[in-house]
Tab-separated table of C-alpha atoms in Angstrom:
chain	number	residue	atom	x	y	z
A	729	UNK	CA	-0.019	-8.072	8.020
A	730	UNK	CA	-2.584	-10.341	9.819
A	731	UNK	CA	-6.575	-9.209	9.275
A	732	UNK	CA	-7.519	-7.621	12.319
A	733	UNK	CA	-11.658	-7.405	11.358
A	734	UNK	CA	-13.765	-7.059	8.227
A	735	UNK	CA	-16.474	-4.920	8.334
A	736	UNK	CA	-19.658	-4.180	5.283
A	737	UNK	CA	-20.452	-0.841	7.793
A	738	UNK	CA	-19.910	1.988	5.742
A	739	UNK	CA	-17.649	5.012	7.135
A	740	UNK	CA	-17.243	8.105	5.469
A	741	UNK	CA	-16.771	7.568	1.974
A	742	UNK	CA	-15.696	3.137	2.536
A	743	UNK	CA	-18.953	1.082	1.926
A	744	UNK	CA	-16.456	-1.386	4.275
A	745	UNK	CA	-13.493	-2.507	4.757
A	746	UNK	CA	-10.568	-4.594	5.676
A	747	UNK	CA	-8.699	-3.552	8.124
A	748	UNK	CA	-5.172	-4.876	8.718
A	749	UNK	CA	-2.739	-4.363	12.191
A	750	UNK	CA	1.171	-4.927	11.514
A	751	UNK	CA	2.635	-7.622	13.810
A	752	UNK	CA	5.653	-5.922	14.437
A	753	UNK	CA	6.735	-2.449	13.750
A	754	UNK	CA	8.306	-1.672	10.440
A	755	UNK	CA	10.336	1.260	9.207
A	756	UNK	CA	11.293	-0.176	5.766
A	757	UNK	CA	9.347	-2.433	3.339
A	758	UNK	CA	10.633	-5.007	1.099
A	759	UNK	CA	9.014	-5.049	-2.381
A	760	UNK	CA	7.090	-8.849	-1.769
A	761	UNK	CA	5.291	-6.602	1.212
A	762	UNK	CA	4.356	-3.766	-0.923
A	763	UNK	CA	3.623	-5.965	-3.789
A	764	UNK	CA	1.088	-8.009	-1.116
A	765	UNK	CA	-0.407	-5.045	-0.038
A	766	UNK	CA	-1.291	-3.594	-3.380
A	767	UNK	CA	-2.729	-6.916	-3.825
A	768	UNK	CA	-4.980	-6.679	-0.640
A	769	UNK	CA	-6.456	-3.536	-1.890
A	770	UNK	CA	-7.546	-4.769	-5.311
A	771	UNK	CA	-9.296	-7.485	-3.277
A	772	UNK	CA	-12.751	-5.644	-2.855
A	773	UNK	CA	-12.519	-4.653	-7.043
A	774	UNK	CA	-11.624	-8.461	-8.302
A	775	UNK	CA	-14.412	-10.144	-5.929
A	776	UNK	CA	-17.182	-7.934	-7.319
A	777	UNK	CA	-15.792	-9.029	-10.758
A	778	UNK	CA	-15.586	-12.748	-10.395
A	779	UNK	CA	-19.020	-12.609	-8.174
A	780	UNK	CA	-20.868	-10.335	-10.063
A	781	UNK	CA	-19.381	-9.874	-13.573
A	782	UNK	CA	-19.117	-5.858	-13.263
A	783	UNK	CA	-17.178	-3.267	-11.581
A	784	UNK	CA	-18.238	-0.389	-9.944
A	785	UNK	CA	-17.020	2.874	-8.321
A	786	UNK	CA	-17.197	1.073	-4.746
A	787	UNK	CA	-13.224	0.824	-4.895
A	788	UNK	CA	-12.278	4.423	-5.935
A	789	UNK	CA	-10.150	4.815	-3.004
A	790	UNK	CA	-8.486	1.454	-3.231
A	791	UNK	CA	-7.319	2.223	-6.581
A	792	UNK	CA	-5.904	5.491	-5.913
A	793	UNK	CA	-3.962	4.473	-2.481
A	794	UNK	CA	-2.741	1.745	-4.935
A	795	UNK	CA	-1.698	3.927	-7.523
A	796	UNK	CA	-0.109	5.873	-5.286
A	797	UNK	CA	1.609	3.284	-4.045
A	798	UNK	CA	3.191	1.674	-7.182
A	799	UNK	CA	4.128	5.154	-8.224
A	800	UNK	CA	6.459	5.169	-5.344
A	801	UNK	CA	7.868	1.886	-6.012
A	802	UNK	CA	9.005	3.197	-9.538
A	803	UNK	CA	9.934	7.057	-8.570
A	804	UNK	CA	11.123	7.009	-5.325
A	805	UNK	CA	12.358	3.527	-3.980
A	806	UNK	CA	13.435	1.996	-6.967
A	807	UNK	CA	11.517	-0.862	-7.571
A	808	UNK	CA	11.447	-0.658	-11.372
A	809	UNK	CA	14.181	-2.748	-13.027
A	810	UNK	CA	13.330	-0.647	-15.877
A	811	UNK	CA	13.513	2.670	-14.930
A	812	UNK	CA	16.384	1.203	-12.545
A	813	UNK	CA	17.993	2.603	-9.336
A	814	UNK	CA	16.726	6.160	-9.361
A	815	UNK	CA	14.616	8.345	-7.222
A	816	UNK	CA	12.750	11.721	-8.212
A	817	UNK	CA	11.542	12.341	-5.044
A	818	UNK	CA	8.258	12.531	-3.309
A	819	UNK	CA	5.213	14.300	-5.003
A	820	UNK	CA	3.487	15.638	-1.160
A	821	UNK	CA	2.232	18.593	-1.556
A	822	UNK	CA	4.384	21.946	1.068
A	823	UNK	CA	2.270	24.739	0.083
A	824	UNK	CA	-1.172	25.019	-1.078
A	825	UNK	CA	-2.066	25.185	-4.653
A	826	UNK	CA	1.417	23.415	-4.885
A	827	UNK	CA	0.301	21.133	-7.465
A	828	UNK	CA	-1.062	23.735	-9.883
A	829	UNK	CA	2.679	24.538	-10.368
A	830	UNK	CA	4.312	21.195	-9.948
A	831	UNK	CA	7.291	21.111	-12.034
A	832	UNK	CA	9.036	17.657	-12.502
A	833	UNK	CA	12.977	16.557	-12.402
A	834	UNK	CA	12.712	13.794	-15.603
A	835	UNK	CA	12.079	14.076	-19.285
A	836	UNK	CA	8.432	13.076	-21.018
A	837	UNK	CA	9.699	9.993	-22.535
A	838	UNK	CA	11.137	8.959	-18.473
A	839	UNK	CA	7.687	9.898	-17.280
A	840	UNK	CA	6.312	7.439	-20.392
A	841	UNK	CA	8.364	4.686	-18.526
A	842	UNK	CA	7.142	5.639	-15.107
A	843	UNK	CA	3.597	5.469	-16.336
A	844	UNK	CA	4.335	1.671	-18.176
A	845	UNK	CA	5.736	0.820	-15.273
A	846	UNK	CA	3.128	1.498	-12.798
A	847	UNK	CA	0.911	0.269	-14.789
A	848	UNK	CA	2.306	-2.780	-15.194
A	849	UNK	CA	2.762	-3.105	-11.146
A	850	UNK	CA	-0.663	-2.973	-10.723
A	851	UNK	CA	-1.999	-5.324	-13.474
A	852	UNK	CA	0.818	-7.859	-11.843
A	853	UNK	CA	-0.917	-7.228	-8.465
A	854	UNK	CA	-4.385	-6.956	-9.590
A	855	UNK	CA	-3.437	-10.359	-11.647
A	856	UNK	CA	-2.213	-12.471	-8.490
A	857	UNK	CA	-5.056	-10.984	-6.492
A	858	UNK	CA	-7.646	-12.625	-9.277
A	859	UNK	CA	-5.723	-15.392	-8.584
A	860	UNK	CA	-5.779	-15.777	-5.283
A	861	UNK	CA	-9.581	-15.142	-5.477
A	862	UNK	CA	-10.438	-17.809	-7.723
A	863	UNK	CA	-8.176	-20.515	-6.061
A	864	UNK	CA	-10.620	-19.685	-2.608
A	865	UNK	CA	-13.608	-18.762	-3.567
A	866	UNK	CA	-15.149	-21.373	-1.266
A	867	UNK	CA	-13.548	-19.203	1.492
A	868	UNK	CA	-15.121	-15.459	-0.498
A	869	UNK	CA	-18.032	-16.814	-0.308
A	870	UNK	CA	-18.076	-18.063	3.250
A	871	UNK	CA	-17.005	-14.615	4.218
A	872	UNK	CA	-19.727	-13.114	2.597
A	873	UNK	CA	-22.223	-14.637	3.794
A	874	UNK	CA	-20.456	-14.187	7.201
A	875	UNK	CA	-20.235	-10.866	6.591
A	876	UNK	CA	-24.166	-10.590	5.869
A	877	UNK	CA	-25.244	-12.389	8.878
A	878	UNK	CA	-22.501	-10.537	11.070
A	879	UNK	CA	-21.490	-7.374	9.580
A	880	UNK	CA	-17.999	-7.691	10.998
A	881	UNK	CA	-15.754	-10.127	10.866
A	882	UNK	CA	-12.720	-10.529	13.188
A	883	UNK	CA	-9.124	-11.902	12.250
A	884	UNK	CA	-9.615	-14.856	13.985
A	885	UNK	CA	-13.209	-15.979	12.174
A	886	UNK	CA	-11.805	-14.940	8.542
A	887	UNK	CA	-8.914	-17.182	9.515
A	888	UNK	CA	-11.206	-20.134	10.427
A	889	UNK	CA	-13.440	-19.400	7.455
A	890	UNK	CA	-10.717	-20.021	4.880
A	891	UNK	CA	-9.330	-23.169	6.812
A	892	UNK	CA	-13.030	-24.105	6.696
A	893	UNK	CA	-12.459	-23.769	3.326
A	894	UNK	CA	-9.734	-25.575	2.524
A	895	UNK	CA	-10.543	-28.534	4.320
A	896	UNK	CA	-13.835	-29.178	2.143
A	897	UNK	CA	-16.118	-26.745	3.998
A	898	UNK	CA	-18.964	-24.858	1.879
A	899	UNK	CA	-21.049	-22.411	2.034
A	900	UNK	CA	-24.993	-23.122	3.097
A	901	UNK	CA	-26.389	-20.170	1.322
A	902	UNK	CA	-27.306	-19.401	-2.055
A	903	UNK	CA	-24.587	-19.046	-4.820
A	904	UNK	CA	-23.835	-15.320	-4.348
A	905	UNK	CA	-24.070	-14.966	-8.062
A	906	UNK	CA	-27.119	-15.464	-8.327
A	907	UNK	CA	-27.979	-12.910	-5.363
A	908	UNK	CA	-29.628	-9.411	-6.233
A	909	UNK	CA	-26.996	-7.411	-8.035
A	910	UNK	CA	-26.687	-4.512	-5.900
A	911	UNK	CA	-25.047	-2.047	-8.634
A	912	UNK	CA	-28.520	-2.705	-10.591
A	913	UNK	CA	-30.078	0.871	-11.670
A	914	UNK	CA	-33.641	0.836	-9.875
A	915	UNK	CA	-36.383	3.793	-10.746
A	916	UNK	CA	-36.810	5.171	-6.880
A	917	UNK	CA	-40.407	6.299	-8.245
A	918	UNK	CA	-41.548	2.667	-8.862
């Protein structure tokens, strides 16, 4: 789905965020779209790797919308040529306290597999998104220092920036790397 804006505003819990609007309305997803999408939200985790050289907590609730997300691909919509062409249906939770008594339809060694499996759907994806990263990181960077100036981005500017990119363009700022790391431990009482 086409970028609608970027934004480095924080909301609730999101430090930012990308935000996405489908083109067309969908009821059922092939496994390139869900495999693009998981890809998407490791986007925010790999760029603070390859800019920075660390990690931080900033993309707890990517990771966990992703996780959720390749679990369905191998339980429920069999996307998994390994565990094959079954479904054990959804995990939502009916009833509160639900999940303190969660019993499951598969053996240990199936939900091994499951576990393998999903976690080699998201290594893939977090993989190709490293990828992607490092082949336009004339285009990160431009966004970032976009974002700075701007604080949010629309659709239409990311999509010049990367053209930008492509063609040649750079960035007339500062390497980012070489920025103030922001996940830095600072004494407040200094």
């Amino acid at each position: 789905d086409p970028v609608h804006k970027v934004t480095i505003i924080p909301s609730g819990m999101a430090l930012g965020a990308t935000q996405q609007l489908p083109s067309e309305d969908r009821h059922i997803y092939r496994q390139d779209y869900i495999e693009d999408s998981l890809v998407v939200r490791m986007g925010g985790r790999i760029a603070e790797e390859l800019v920075y050289g660390v990690v931080s907590t900033g993309a707890n609730n990517d990771l966990v919308g992703a996780t959720e997300l390749a679990r369905k691909m191998v339980r429920e919509w069999g996307m998994s040529s390994r565990v094959g062409p079954m479904a054990w249906g959804n995990q939502g939770q009916v009833f509160l306290g639900d999940d303190l008594m969660h019993s499951r339809d598969y053996s240990d060694d199936t939900a091994r597999v499951i576990d393998e499996e999903v976690e080699r759907i998201l290594r893939e994806q977090e993989d190709r998104c490293r990828q992607v990263l490092r082949e336009n990181r004339t285009a990160l960077e431009m966004l970032a220092e976009a974002l700075l100036e701007k604080e949010t981005v629309d659709g239409k500017e990311v999509d010049r920036l990367i053209d930008v990119a492509r063609m040649g363009g750079t960035v007339d700022a500062p390497d980012l790397a070489t920025a103030p790391n922001r996940f830095t431990a600072t004494d407040p009482h200094q």
